[in-house]
Each structure stands twice: as C-alpha cells, then as structure tokens.
Amino acid sequence: MPILLGAIADDFTGATDLCSMLVRNGMRAVQLIGVPEAGLVLPDTDAVVIALKSRTAPVEEAVARSLAALDWLGRQGARQFLFKYCSTFDSTEKGNIGPVADALMDALGCDFTIACPAFPETGRTIFKGHLFVGDLLLSDTHMRHHPLTPMTDANLVRVLQRQTRRKVGLVPFDVVRQGPDAIRARFVHLRAEGCGYAITDAILDEDLRRLGAACSDATLITGGSGIAMGLPENFRRAGLLRATAAADALPSIRGPEAVLAGSCSAATLDQIEAFQEVRPALRLDPLRLADGFDPAEAVAWARARTGEGPVLIYASAPPEQVRAIQDRLGREQAGTLVETAMAAIARGLVEAGVRRLVVAGGETSGAVVEALGVKGLVIGPVIDPGVPATVSIGREPPLALALKSGNFGARDFFTKAFRVMP
Ligand SMILES: Nc1ncnc2c1ncn2[C@@H]1O[C@H](COP(=O)(O)OP(=O)(O)O)[C@@H](O)[C@H]1O
Ligand SMILES: O=C(O)[C@@H](O)C(=O)COP(=O)(O)O
C-alpha cells in the first residue's frame, strides 16, 4: 500500500514526537532510523517518518541525507512531504533548516512552503514571526545556552532568512485567525512578492489546524510536530484515510530498566534531580571521558543495581559547567565524546539484559539508537506531550524505548515513562 505522508525529521526524538502527533490524530505512523536497507518489511502504515541525525551535521551531509530520504519516501508513493525540525527552531548559523528545506523544494520542483515550529501544548507559540517558549522569547530562554545550537534570535523571519537564498515572508496572526481561505490568499500574495517561505504565526491548536487545512495541496510543509496536527484530517476529507482501531497499540516488553541522559536542557536537569531523589544515578564527567574513563565501568555500576528498578547514567550539566567543558574540549568534540560513551554504555546495558530504556536528548537518542542497531520504531501511547512509548523494530530482541526531547516531559518523567511503557 502506498503511504500518504512521507516525513523527514532532523533528529530522532523529533521524529518520535511527529509520529506521536500523527498517531494521536488517527494516522498510523512508523518511524525509520535513516533510509532503510532494501528488504526491511514495514508494518502497515499511513505515514513514514525517516529519522536523521542531521540537525547539527555539516550542511552538505544534512542535505545529502535528506535528499536520499525524500527519494525513498517518494518511491513509497507519498502524496505529501513534511520536513520536521525542532519546535525551538534549533539550528546553527550555517543551517541546517534553510539549506535542507531549499534542497527539498528544488528536488520537488516546489516554489513555496511554510515554516511553522509552533507547538502550543509544550508552550511554543509564534506571534508576529517571533517564537515564544512559555512566557519568554526564545532568545531569553535556556535555549541561548544550548550546547550545539544556541538560539539567540527569536525573530524567525530573520533567522530563516540568514539560512536561505529564498525570500522569507510572514503569515500574521490576524490572517491565520480568519481561516484556511484567508491563509491561502496570503500565500498567493507572498508568492507574488517573490517569497519562497512563509513563517506562520500560531498560538493555539486551532491555528495549527487552520494552517494544516490551508496546506492540503502543498507538496512540502516544514515545521515542528504541531503543524502535522491538521494533516490527517485533510487525508480523511479526501477519502484517503480510514479510521483504524488503536493506532497506538504496542506489544509488552519486560526486563531491567535504565535511563541515559545526555541532554543539558532545563527540563532534563530537573528530571535528573527528581529521579535522584528516588533511584540511584551515576554522573559521567566529559573531562574524565577525555582522560580515558572506560564506559564499561558505568555499565558495571548499573548491572549491580538494575535488579531493584531503573537506574540513571547522565552526562547532563548546567550551562556554566557545559561552557567550562567546551572551553577545554571544544563544543563538537565534547558532544561527540559524550555521545560515543552513551552509545557504548547503551550497548553494554542491553548485553547485560536491559530491555526497557529511556533516553533523554535528541542527539543522544540518535547515538544510542544507532549503536543498538534499531531500524525503526512502532509508536505507542503518549507519556508526556511529544514523547510516546515505542517498541523497536529490526533488531532482536525488541526493546521498549522512550526517546525524550531534552525540553519535553514533566519533572517525574523518568519514573512515569516506565509506568506507561507496556
Ligand atoms: N556535560 C556536558 N558537557 C558538554 N556537552 C555535553 C555534556 N553532556 C552532554 N553533552 C552533549 O550535549 C548535547 C546535547 O544534545 P541533545 O542530546 O540533542 O540534547 P537536547 O535534546 O537537550 O538538545 C549532546 O551532544 C551531548 O553529548
Ligand atoms: O520539536 C521539538 O521540540 C522536538 O520534537 C525536538 O525536535 C526536540 O529536539 P531535542 O531537544 O534536541 O531533543
């Protein structure tokens, strides 16, 4: 069966977030880890989201991987394409949102698309082109200290314009509120002005549903998971999507439990603090890793404790510590060092029998899932907005996984996740 929607996500937790949004809106979705090798048998699905680790990759690599994903999705019959990036528009000065979106538009022969990272359920709203997180402009939040993608400008028209040769315009709030026809009319106007992109204001879910309806004929849409909210309804209205029972059903996976955290985001730091109050936690020091600390020691520490419940291994640190470590090791080198250690620890834990794993951080999740040979994920019930329970496909034995975006989840996420994972 051809798929309806083909999506490319620039990190692994972002892909899971998008799948969760589609499933919650009645569309079956499967997440694949990278472009699959020939022969992978897909479960029956309406949407496929290819998870890449391209958010912070060199621009040429991010573009090449995204185009390969687009090509594969096109060959599965996708009628519409979505480029999913972070709801906080995480990007470096060089990209990769603009360059990847440009390349996808060129490949699809499409001259206009929207850019909408809004996700009101998690506090991400856009007003007059400015991205807010909760009550603050993006640039006033902890995102200005992100280890890899510090965001110091909340004006998305300006941020995207720095990353693309196409002109960037705005669909303002008063137009979005008038509904799909007014939004489409604004698209026509922006196109006539020579714009290739429109940042779209959105404050409530209903704004995202209006935008979704306005994009029913768009070949390519770009944004956060929020923009996907209205898309299943377009396919339903066109008679292409049938109601399916329990789009979020998962098999049960039993076994020892562990949490790995490489995210330094405020929400994760809070969740680590809460977990430490009830269960054992081990901190990995990147400077010790650089001096040759063997990840096997962390695995041995965990093995001795997993019998009684989940344990946590984390590298996460507050901004001033991260800065000091980056000054010593370099930003990318510090990130790679921690990710490589987390990947080795994940392998060691699974060899030691761990079957239920929570991972915090998009880049960290990418490193862990690749190291474990996971080829894809079936999406289950929501733990907290943007983070579903999942079960791996393409590896034996299957693992129960929750891949948490750094910024998502309530304070008790690390214990709650294991209660929701079947
Ligand atoms: N103590 C630390 N110092 C420097 N970098 C770190 C530290 N701990 C983790 N990192 C790196 O920071 C990055 C966090 O990114 P990510 O995993 O995507 O988290 P988030 O989802 O919060 O953005 C990773 O590359 C990780 O390896
Ligand atoms: O859109 C979002 O906020 C998430 O889906 C996402 O991409 C988060 O990325 P990380 O914070 O790097 O996990």
Tab-separated table of C-alpha atoms and ligand atoms in Angstrom:
chain	number	residue	atom	x	y	z
A	1	MET	CA	0.000	0.000	0.000
A	2	PRO	CA	1.449	3.435	-0.889
A	3	ILE	CA	1.905	5.755	2.066
A	4	LEU	CA	0.079	9.084	2.292
A	5	LEU	CA	2.589	11.225	4.156
A	6	GLY	CA	6.375	10.988	3.969
A	7	ALA	CA	8.330	12.926	6.578
A	8	ILE	CA	11.991	13.647	7.198
A	9	ALA	CA	12.982	14.564	10.753
A	10	ASP	CA	16.309	16.172	11.591
A	11	ASP	CA	16.710	14.248	14.845
A	12	PHE	CA	15.453	11.078	16.465
A	13	THR	CA	13.346	12.444	19.300
A	14	GLY	CA	11.840	14.923	16.852
A	15	ALA	CA	10.783	12.038	14.610
A	16	THR	CA	9.168	10.272	17.555
A	17	ASP	CA	7.387	13.471	18.524
A	18	LEU	CA	5.993	13.814	14.986
A	19	CYS	CA	4.879	10.164	14.865
A	20	SER	CA	3.122	10.641	18.173
A	21	MET	CA	1.240	13.677	16.838
A	22	LEU	CA	0.084	11.742	13.756
A	23	VAL	CA	-0.984	8.716	15.796
A	24	ARG	CA	-2.922	10.926	18.222
A	25	ASN	CA	-4.784	12.366	15.242
A	26	GLY	CA	-5.740	8.948	13.897
A	27	MET	CA	-2.990	8.293	11.349
A	28	ARG	CA	-0.828	5.188	11.704
A	29	ALA	CA	2.856	6.143	11.672
A	30	VAL	CA	6.146	4.248	11.655
A	31	GLN	CA	9.493	5.815	12.421
A	32	LEU	CA	12.519	4.546	10.497
A	33	ILE	CA	16.071	5.153	11.635
A	34	GLY	CA	17.667	6.545	8.495
A	35	VAL	CA	16.857	5.402	4.965
A	36	PRO	CA	16.134	1.674	5.292
A	37	GLU	CA	18.153	-1.010	3.577
A	38	ALA	CA	16.373	-2.987	0.871
A	39	GLY	CA	14.260	-5.783	2.303
A	40	LEU	CA	13.020	-4.137	5.520
A	41	VAL	CA	9.393	-5.186	5.897
A	42	LEU	CA	7.274	-2.243	7.014
A	43	PRO	CA	4.206	-2.724	9.195
A	44	ASP	CA	1.022	-1.440	7.502
A	45	THR	CA	1.098	2.337	7.893
A	46	ASP	CA	-0.254	5.644	6.574
A	47	ALA	CA	2.845	7.716	7.304
A	48	VAL	CA	6.554	7.037	7.470
A	49	VAL	CA	8.892	9.385	9.312
A	50	ILE	CA	12.572	8.924	8.478
A	51	ALA	CA	14.684	9.998	11.436
A	52	LEU	CA	18.030	11.504	10.505
A	53	LYS	CA	20.764	12.842	12.722
A	54	SER	CA	21.162	15.889	10.536
A	55	ARG	CA	20.368	18.861	12.780
A	56	THR	CA	23.994	19.572	13.586
A	57	ALA	CA	25.714	17.637	10.771
A	58	PRO	CA	27.812	19.563	8.229
A	59	VAL	CA	25.402	21.273	5.783
A	60	GLU	CA	26.330	19.136	2.741
A	61	GLU	CA	25.842	15.934	4.726
A	62	ALA	CA	22.472	17.076	6.106
A	63	VAL	CA	21.302	17.978	2.583
A	64	ALA	CA	22.520	14.721	1.030
A	65	ARG	CA	20.887	12.555	3.718
A	66	SER	CA	17.606	14.496	3.478
A	67	LEU	CA	17.501	14.134	-0.300
A	68	ALA	CA	18.131	10.386	-0.025
A	69	ALA	CA	15.243	10.155	2.452
A	70	LEU	CA	12.994	12.193	0.138
A	71	ASP	CA	13.820	9.906	-2.751
A	72	TRP	CA	12.939	6.785	-0.711
A	73	LEU	CA	9.682	8.291	0.555
A	74	GLY	CA	8.733	9.347	-2.964
A	75	ARG	CA	9.229	5.765	-4.117
A	76	GLN	CA	6.772	4.605	-1.402
A	77	GLY	CA	4.106	6.743	-3.077
A	78	ALA	CA	3.953	9.605	-0.538
A	79	ARG	CA	1.469	12.263	-1.663
A	80	GLN	CA	2.767	14.952	0.655
A	81	PHE	CA	6.129	15.577	2.351
A	82	LEU	CA	6.964	17.138	5.700
A	83	PHE	CA	10.355	18.331	6.911
A	84	LYS	CA	10.266	18.167	10.734
A	85	TYR	CA	12.666	20.262	12.794
A	86	CYS	CA	12.666	21.410	16.375
A	87	SER	CA	9.847	23.426	17.937
A	88	THR	CA	12.589	25.766	19.153
A	89	PHE	CA	13.917	26.066	15.560
A	90	ASP	CA	17.290	24.617	16.653
A	91	SER	CA	19.867	25.399	14.025
A	92	THR	CA	23.413	26.592	13.706
A	93	GLU	CA	24.449	29.827	11.967
A	94	LYS	CA	25.014	27.782	8.778
A	95	GLY	CA	21.715	25.915	8.913
A	96	ASN	CA	20.594	23.273	8.610
A	97	ILE	CA	16.907	24.218	8.347
A	98	GLY	CA	17.274	26.637	5.407
A	99	PRO	CA	19.692	24.596	3.285
A	100	VAL	CA	17.757	21.335	3.753
A	101	ALA	CA	14.378	22.968	3.038
A	102	ASP	CA	15.869	24.663	-0.057
A	103	ALA	CA	17.201	21.339	-1.351
A	104	LEU	CA	13.876	19.571	-0.753
A	105	MET	CA	11.995	22.349	-2.577
A	106	ASP	CA	14.405	22.156	-5.523
A	107	ALA	CA	14.081	18.380	-5.699
A	108	LEU	CA	10.271	18.552	-5.578
A	109	GLY	CA	10.066	21.458	-8.014
A	110	CYS	CA	8.154	23.465	-5.434
A	111	ASP	CA	8.466	27.251	-5.163
A	112	PHE	CA	6.695	27.991	-1.852
A	113	THR	CA	6.322	26.415	1.559
A	114	ILE	CA	5.658	27.335	5.159
A	115	ALA	CA	7.950	27.196	8.187
A	116	CYS	CA	5.975	26.664	11.397
A	117	PRO	CA	7.667	25.257	14.514
A	118	ALA	CA	4.733	26.185	16.823
A	119	PHE	CA	3.657	23.532	19.355
A	120	PRO	CA	1.290	25.225	21.827
A	121	GLU	CA	0.851	22.138	24.017
A	122	THR	CA	4.512	22.462	25.004
A	123	GLY	CA	4.429	26.275	25.173
A	124	ARG	CA	5.910	27.031	21.722
A	125	THR	CA	3.884	29.793	20.065
A	126	ILE	CA	4.608	32.206	17.220
A	127	PHE	CA	3.345	35.780	17.161
A	128	LYS	CA	4.360	38.340	14.540
A	129	GLY	CA	7.078	35.940	13.472
A	130	HIS	CA	8.590	35.730	16.965
A	131	LEU	CA	8.930	32.364	18.669
A	132	PHE	CA	7.971	32.186	22.340
A	133	VAL	CA	8.689	29.357	24.767
A	134	GLY	CA	6.177	29.712	27.573
A	135	ASP	CA	6.134	33.394	28.526
A	136	LEU	CA	9.568	34.179	27.110
A	137	LEU	CA	11.012	34.975	23.720
A	138	LEU	CA	13.096	32.005	22.536
A	139	SER	CA	16.270	34.086	22.876
A	140	ASP	CA	15.545	34.760	26.561
A	141	THR	CA	15.245	31.060	27.451
A	142	HIS	CA	17.870	28.448	28.281
A	143	MET	CA	17.993	27.764	24.519
A	144	ARG	CA	20.508	30.579	24.238
A	145	HIS	CA	22.928	28.244	26.088
A	146	HIS	CA	22.219	25.038	24.124
A	147	PRO	CA	25.473	23.038	23.801
A	148	LEU	CA	25.194	22.631	19.996
A	149	THR	CA	22.534	25.012	18.669
A	150	PRO	CA	22.393	28.159	20.812
A	151	MET	CA	19.356	30.235	19.773
A	152	THR	CA	19.936	33.950	20.355
A	153	ASP	CA	17.335	35.468	17.997
A	154	ALA	CA	13.579	34.874	18.384
A	155	ASN	CA	12.618	36.545	15.091
A	156	LEU	CA	12.155	33.536	12.829
A	157	VAL	CA	11.832	35.570	9.629
A	158	ARG	CA	15.321	36.910	10.357
A	159	VAL	CA	16.742	33.540	11.483
A	160	LEU	CA	15.481	31.656	8.418
A	161	GLN	CA	16.478	34.494	6.069
A	162	ARG	CA	20.090	34.056	7.233
A	163	GLN	CA	19.951	30.423	6.114
A	164	THR	CA	18.351	30.657	2.651
A	165	ARG	CA	18.645	32.473	-0.659
A	166	ARG	CA	14.833	32.462	-0.985
A	167	LYS	CA	12.895	35.434	0.389
A	168	VAL	CA	11.106	34.812	3.715
A	169	GLY	CA	7.700	36.392	4.455
A	170	LEU	CA	5.099	36.146	7.221
A	171	VAL	CA	1.513	34.947	7.558
A	172	PRO	CA	0.489	37.034	10.546
A	173	PHE	CA	-1.858	36.067	13.318
A	174	ASP	CA	-4.882	38.097	12.117
A	175	VAL	CA	-4.769	36.219	8.790
A	176	VAL	CA	-4.331	32.796	10.441
A	177	ARG	CA	-7.371	33.508	12.630
A	178	GLN	CA	-9.556	34.141	9.540
A	179	GLY	CA	-9.100	30.528	8.425
A	180	PRO	CA	-7.809	28.448	5.510
A	181	ASP	CA	-9.144	30.638	2.674
A	182	ALA	CA	-7.529	33.797	4.058
A	183	ILE	CA	-4.293	31.890	4.695
A	184	ARG	CA	-4.237	30.598	1.100
A	185	ALA	CA	-4.884	34.115	-0.192
A	186	ARG	CA	-1.900	35.319	1.844
A	187	PHE	CA	0.237	32.529	0.316
A	188	VAL	CA	-0.693	33.827	-3.168
A	189	HIS	CA	0.209	37.378	-2.125
A	190	LEU	CA	3.586	36.332	-0.654
A	191	ARG	CA	4.438	34.292	-3.738
A	192	ALA	CA	3.676	37.321	-5.917
A	193	GLU	CA	6.094	39.294	-3.750
A	194	GLY	CA	8.788	36.738	-4.530
A	195	CYS	CA	8.750	34.863	-1.207
A	196	GLY	CA	9.714	31.185	-1.137
A	197	TYR	CA	8.876	30.742	2.555
A	198	ALA	CA	6.268	31.990	4.989
A	199	ILE	CA	6.797	31.881	8.724
A	200	THR	CA	3.278	31.339	10.064
A	201	ASP	CA	2.003	32.706	13.361
A	202	ALA	CA	0.181	30.165	15.559
A	203	ILE	CA	-0.839	30.464	19.180
A	204	LEU	CA	-3.436	27.748	19.729
A	205	ASP	CA	-4.007	24.250	18.357
A	206	GLU	CA	-6.908	25.607	16.317
A	207	ASP	CA	-4.448	27.916	14.488
A	208	LEU	CA	-2.376	24.863	13.558
A	209	ARG	CA	-5.486	23.056	12.338
A	210	ARG	CA	-6.396	26.083	10.163
A	211	LEU	CA	-2.859	26.155	8.761
A	212	GLY	CA	-2.959	22.389	8.195
A	213	ALA	CA	-6.204	22.745	6.226
A	214	ALA	CA	-4.695	25.595	4.183
A	215	CYS	CA	-1.787	23.303	3.259
A	216	SER	CA	-3.919	20.418	1.990
A	217	ASP	CA	-2.487	20.795	-1.523
A	218	ALA	CA	1.078	21.714	-0.532
A	219	THR	CA	3.719	19.308	-1.787
A	220	LEU	CA	6.087	20.212	1.052
A	221	ILE	CA	5.412	21.525	4.545
A	222	THR	CA	8.133	22.367	7.079
A	223	GLY	CA	7.767	22.759	10.807
A	224	GLY	CA	7.536	21.175	14.227
A	225	SER	CA	5.222	18.313	15.090
A	226	GLY	CA	2.387	20.792	15.765
A	227	ILE	CA	1.932	21.564	12.085
A	228	ALA	CA	1.136	17.875	11.489
A	229	MET	CA	-1.934	18.102	13.733
A	230	GLY	CA	-4.283	19.126	10.912
A	231	LEU	CA	-2.877	16.885	8.170
A	232	PRO	CA	-4.673	13.575	8.927
A	233	GLU	CA	-7.997	15.424	8.604
A	234	ASN	CA	-7.047	16.547	5.064
A	235	PHE	CA	-6.482	12.918	4.073
A	236	ARG	CA	-9.724	11.857	5.782
A	237	ARG	CA	-11.658	14.577	3.953
A	238	ALA	CA	-10.182	13.390	0.664
A	239	GLY	CA	-11.376	9.840	1.445
A	240	LEU	CA	-7.810	8.526	1.608
A	241	LEU	CA	-7.505	7.771	5.338
A	242	ARG	CA	-9.751	5.263	7.052
A	243	ALA	CA	-10.343	5.119	10.791
A	244	THR	CA	-8.161	2.439	12.395
A	245	ALA	CA	-8.659	0.916	15.823
A	246	ALA	CA	-5.896	1.584	18.372
A	247	ALA	CA	-3.311	3.317	16.187
A	248	ASP	CA	-1.097	3.261	19.328
A	249	ALA	CA	-1.182	-0.439	20.312
A	250	LEU	CA	2.213	-1.884	21.399
A	251	PRO	CA	3.436	-5.327	22.490
A	252	SER	CA	4.635	-5.650	26.078
A	253	ILE	CA	8.416	-5.879	26.679
A	254	ARG	CA	9.645	-6.963	30.117
A	255	GLY	CA	13.154	-6.733	31.613
A	256	PRO	CA	15.549	-4.469	33.530
A	257	GLU	CA	15.200	-0.711	33.087
A	258	ALA	CA	17.653	2.170	32.656
A	259	VAL	CA	17.715	5.863	31.788
A	260	LEU	CA	20.512	7.525	29.776
A	261	ALA	CA	20.627	11.327	29.703
A	262	GLY	CA	22.916	13.420	27.505
A	263	SER	CA	20.581	16.408	27.276
A	264	CYS	CA	21.620	19.556	29.142
A	265	SER	CA	18.213	21.212	28.682
A	266	ALA	CA	16.451	22.712	31.685
A	267	ALA	CA	13.648	20.120	31.717
A	268	THR	CA	16.133	17.228	31.694
A	269	LEU	CA	18.207	18.740	34.520
A	270	ASP	CA	15.042	18.968	36.577
A	271	GLN	CA	14.059	15.380	35.749
A	272	ILE	CA	17.519	14.136	36.786
A	273	GLU	CA	17.177	15.897	40.125
A	274	ALA	CA	13.753	14.313	40.706
A	275	PHE	CA	14.967	10.823	39.741
A	276	GLN	CA	17.967	11.036	42.076
A	277	GLU	CA	15.589	11.522	44.985
A	278	VAL	CA	14.190	8.004	44.451
A	279	ARG	CA	16.693	5.877	42.498
A	280	PRO	CA	20.490	5.600	42.016
A	281	ALA	CA	22.215	7.821	39.435
A	282	LEU	CA	25.763	7.954	38.081
A	283	ARG	CA	27.247	11.131	36.597
A	284	LEU	CA	29.671	10.858	33.654
A	285	ASP	CA	32.273	13.606	33.577
A	286	PRO	CA	33.304	14.512	29.978
A	287	LEU	CA	36.751	15.547	31.234
A	288	ARG	CA	37.252	12.071	32.712
A	289	LEU	CA	35.996	10.564	29.455
A	290	ALA	CA	38.634	12.618	27.623
A	291	ASP	CA	41.227	11.204	30.039
A	292	GLY	CA	40.249	7.663	29.074
A	293	PHE	CA	37.456	6.714	31.545
A	294	ASP	CA	36.130	3.353	30.357
A	295	PRO	CA	32.322	3.307	29.752
A	296	ALA	CA	32.394	-0.360	30.840
A	297	GLU	CA	32.797	0.925	34.425
A	298	ALA	CA	29.437	2.697	34.123
A	299	VAL	CA	27.850	-0.491	32.762
A	300	ALA	CA	29.259	-2.485	35.710
A	301	TRP	CA	27.840	0.140	38.109
A	302	ALA	CA	24.395	-0.205	36.504
A	303	ARG	CA	24.473	-4.027	36.378
A	304	ALA	CA	24.926	-4.153	40.114
A	305	ARG	CA	21.758	-2.111	40.645
A	306	THR	CA	19.175	-2.794	37.898
A	307	GLY	CA	17.527	-5.678	39.841
A	308	GLU	CA	15.551	-3.272	42.018
A	309	GLY	CA	14.264	-0.800	39.414
A	310	PRO	CA	15.565	1.731	36.904
A	311	VAL	CA	18.970	3.405	37.241
A	312	LEU	CA	20.188	6.600	35.592
A	313	ILE	CA	23.502	7.397	33.901
A	314	TYR	CA	23.844	11.039	32.857
A	315	ALA	CA	26.389	13.460	31.438
A	316	SER	CA	23.992	16.406	31.604
A	317	ALA	CA	25.262	19.522	33.340
A	318	PRO	CA	24.092	23.117	33.877
A	319	PRO	CA	25.173	25.826	31.376
A	320	GLU	CA	28.209	27.138	33.290
A	321	GLN	CA	29.677	23.611	33.600
A	322	VAL	CA	28.949	22.848	29.940
A	323	ARG	CA	30.721	26.077	28.943
A	324	ALA	CA	33.784	25.188	31.034
A	325	ILE	CA	33.922	21.698	29.491
A	326	GLN	CA	33.511	23.087	25.976
A	327	ASP	CA	36.279	25.616	26.604
A	328	ARG	CA	38.564	22.706	27.494
A	329	LEU	CA	37.454	20.170	24.848
A	330	GLY	CA	35.713	22.164	22.094
A	331	ARG	CA	31.916	22.251	21.555
A	332	GLU	CA	31.605	19.475	18.982
A	333	GLN	CA	34.340	17.314	20.497
A	334	ALA	CA	32.666	17.399	23.918
A	335	GLY	CA	29.333	16.426	22.328
A	336	THR	CA	30.865	13.591	20.325
A	337	LEU	CA	32.793	12.279	23.321
A	338	VAL	CA	29.645	12.061	25.446
A	339	GLU	CA	27.546	10.602	22.628
A	340	THR	CA	30.161	7.916	21.907
A	341	ALA	CA	30.266	6.977	25.596
A	342	MET	CA	26.457	6.867	25.826
A	343	ALA	CA	26.343	4.620	22.747
A	344	ALA	CA	28.873	2.217	24.301
A	345	ILE	CA	27.016	2.205	27.619
A	346	ALA	CA	23.694	1.501	25.892
A	347	ARG	CA	25.256	-1.468	24.079
A	348	GLY	CA	26.741	-2.739	27.346
A	349	LEU	CA	23.444	-2.380	29.204
A	350	VAL	CA	21.471	-4.259	26.565
A	351	GLU	CA	24.119	-7.016	26.506
A	352	ALA	CA	23.631	-7.184	30.280
A	353	GLY	CA	19.888	-7.768	29.825
A	354	VAL	CA	18.332	-4.264	29.930
A	355	ARG	CA	15.188	-4.253	27.756
A	356	ARG	CA	13.439	-1.024	28.763
A	357	LEU	CA	15.351	2.164	28.099
A	358	VAL	CA	14.565	5.866	28.382
A	359	VAL	CA	16.968	8.214	26.571
A	360	ALA	CA	16.991	11.986	27.106
A	361	GLY	CA	18.272	14.228	24.333
A	362	GLY	CA	17.834	14.242	20.565
A	363	GLU	CA	21.482	13.826	19.593
A	364	THR	CA	21.970	11.398	22.466
A	365	SER	CA	18.993	9.302	21.336
A	366	GLY	CA	20.405	9.239	17.811
A	367	ALA	CA	23.734	7.898	19.048
A	368	VAL	CA	22.090	5.288	21.311
A	369	VAL	CA	19.544	4.001	18.820
A	370	GLU	CA	22.177	3.671	16.078
A	371	ALA	CA	24.504	1.812	18.440
A	372	LEU	CA	21.728	-0.627	19.344
A	373	GLY	CA	21.024	-1.493	15.709
A	374	VAL	CA	17.415	-0.297	15.924
A	375	LYS	CA	15.967	0.073	12.405
A	376	GLY	CA	12.650	1.602	13.309
A	377	LEU	CA	10.050	2.253	15.996
A	378	VAL	CA	6.394	1.427	16.376
A	379	ILE	CA	4.661	4.261	18.207
A	380	GLY	CA	2.562	3.728	21.318
A	381	PRO	CA	0.736	5.783	23.943
A	382	VAL	CA	1.866	9.274	24.950
A	383	ILE	CA	3.929	9.574	28.152
A	384	ASP	CA	4.014	13.374	28.086
A	385	PRO	CA	3.248	15.686	25.097
A	386	GLY	CA	5.759	14.954	22.323
A	387	VAL	CA	7.118	11.740	23.897
A	388	PRO	CA	5.390	8.411	23.235
A	389	ALA	CA	6.283	4.925	24.418
A	390	THR	CA	7.746	2.944	21.495
A	391	VAL	CA	8.964	-0.549	20.633
A	392	SER	CA	11.918	-1.161	18.330
A	393	ILE	CA	11.697	-2.965	15.005
A	394	GLY	CA	14.500	-4.567	13.005
A	395	ARG	CA	16.518	-5.951	15.958
A	396	GLU	CA	16.271	-8.993	18.216
A	397	PRO	CA	15.242	-8.947	20.953
A	398	PRO	CA	12.956	-5.926	20.628
A	399	LEU	CA	13.406	-3.104	23.141
A	400	ALA	CA	10.890	-0.817	24.804
A	401	LEU	CA	12.193	2.704	24.247
A	402	ALA	CA	11.175	6.237	25.162
A	403	LEU	CA	13.223	8.872	23.335
A	404	LYS	CA	12.734	12.163	25.118
A	405	SER	CA	13.488	15.503	23.574
A	406	GLY	CA	15.611	17.464	26.030
A	407	ASN	CA	12.992	20.115	26.589
A	408	PHE	CA	9.974	17.858	26.977
A	409	GLY	CA	8.391	15.978	29.840
A	410	ALA	CA	7.208	16.658	33.376
A	411	ARG	CA	9.564	16.555	36.397
A	412	ASP	CA	8.718	12.897	37.140
A	413	PHE	CA	9.198	11.787	33.514
A	414	PHE	CA	11.951	9.224	34.205
A	415	THR	CA	9.776	7.199	36.563
A	416	LYS	CA	6.443	7.849	34.835
A	417	ALA	CA	7.826	6.636	31.479
A	418	PHE	CA	8.252	3.086	32.805
A	419	ARG	CA	4.655	3.049	34.032
A	420	VAL	CA	3.327	3.984	30.568
A	421	MET	CA	5.681	1.739	28.545
A	422	PRO	CA	3.685	-1.514	28.131
B	1	LIG	N1	28.477	17.834	30.410
B	1	LIG	C1	28.450	18.087	29.095
B	1	LIG	N2	29.293	18.984	28.543
B	1	LIG	C2	29.271	19.239	27.203
B	1	LIG	N3	28.446	18.647	26.337
B	1	LIG	C3	27.590	17.739	26.845
B	1	LIG	C4	27.556	17.412	28.221
B	1	LIG	N4	26.602	16.494	28.437
B	1	LIG	C5	26.059	16.234	27.244
B	1	LIG	N5	26.649	16.977	26.265
B	1	LIG	C6	26.315	16.988	24.833
B	1	LIG	O1	25.296	17.963	24.633
B	1	LIG	C7	24.488	17.583	23.523
B	1	LIG	C8	23.033	17.631	23.975
B	1	LIG	O2	22.227	17.494	22.852
B	1	LIG	P1	20.940	16.558	22.829
B	1	LIG	O3	21.280	15.161	23.202
B	1	LIG	O4	20.311	16.763	21.483
B	1	LIG	O5	20.032	17.162	23.973
B	1	LIG	P2	18.749	18.122	23.807
B	1	LIG	O6	17.635	17.233	23.376
B	1	LIG	O7	18.554	18.687	25.173
B	1	LIG	O8	19.081	19.134	22.750
B	1	LIG	C9	24.938	16.188	23.122
B	1	LIG	O9	25.795	16.263	22.015
B	1	LIG	C10	25.689	15.704	24.352
B	1	LIG	O10	26.658	14.738	24.037
B	2	LIG	O1	10.077	19.793	18.185
B	2	LIG	C1	10.596	19.521	19.266
B	2	LIG	O2	10.737	20.333	20.197
B	2	LIG	C2	11.150	18.123	19.451
B	2	LIG	O3	10.477	17.209	18.666
B	2	LIG	C3	12.593	18.143	19.076
B	2	LIG	O4	12.950	18.078	17.928
B	2	LIG	C4	13.468	18.318	20.210
B	2	LIG	O5	14.840	18.171	19.933
B	2	LIG	P1	15.857	17.938	21.164
B	2	LIG	O6	15.538	18.988	22.192
B	2	LIG	O7	17.236	18.056	20.599
B	2	LIG	O8	15.578	16.564	21.677
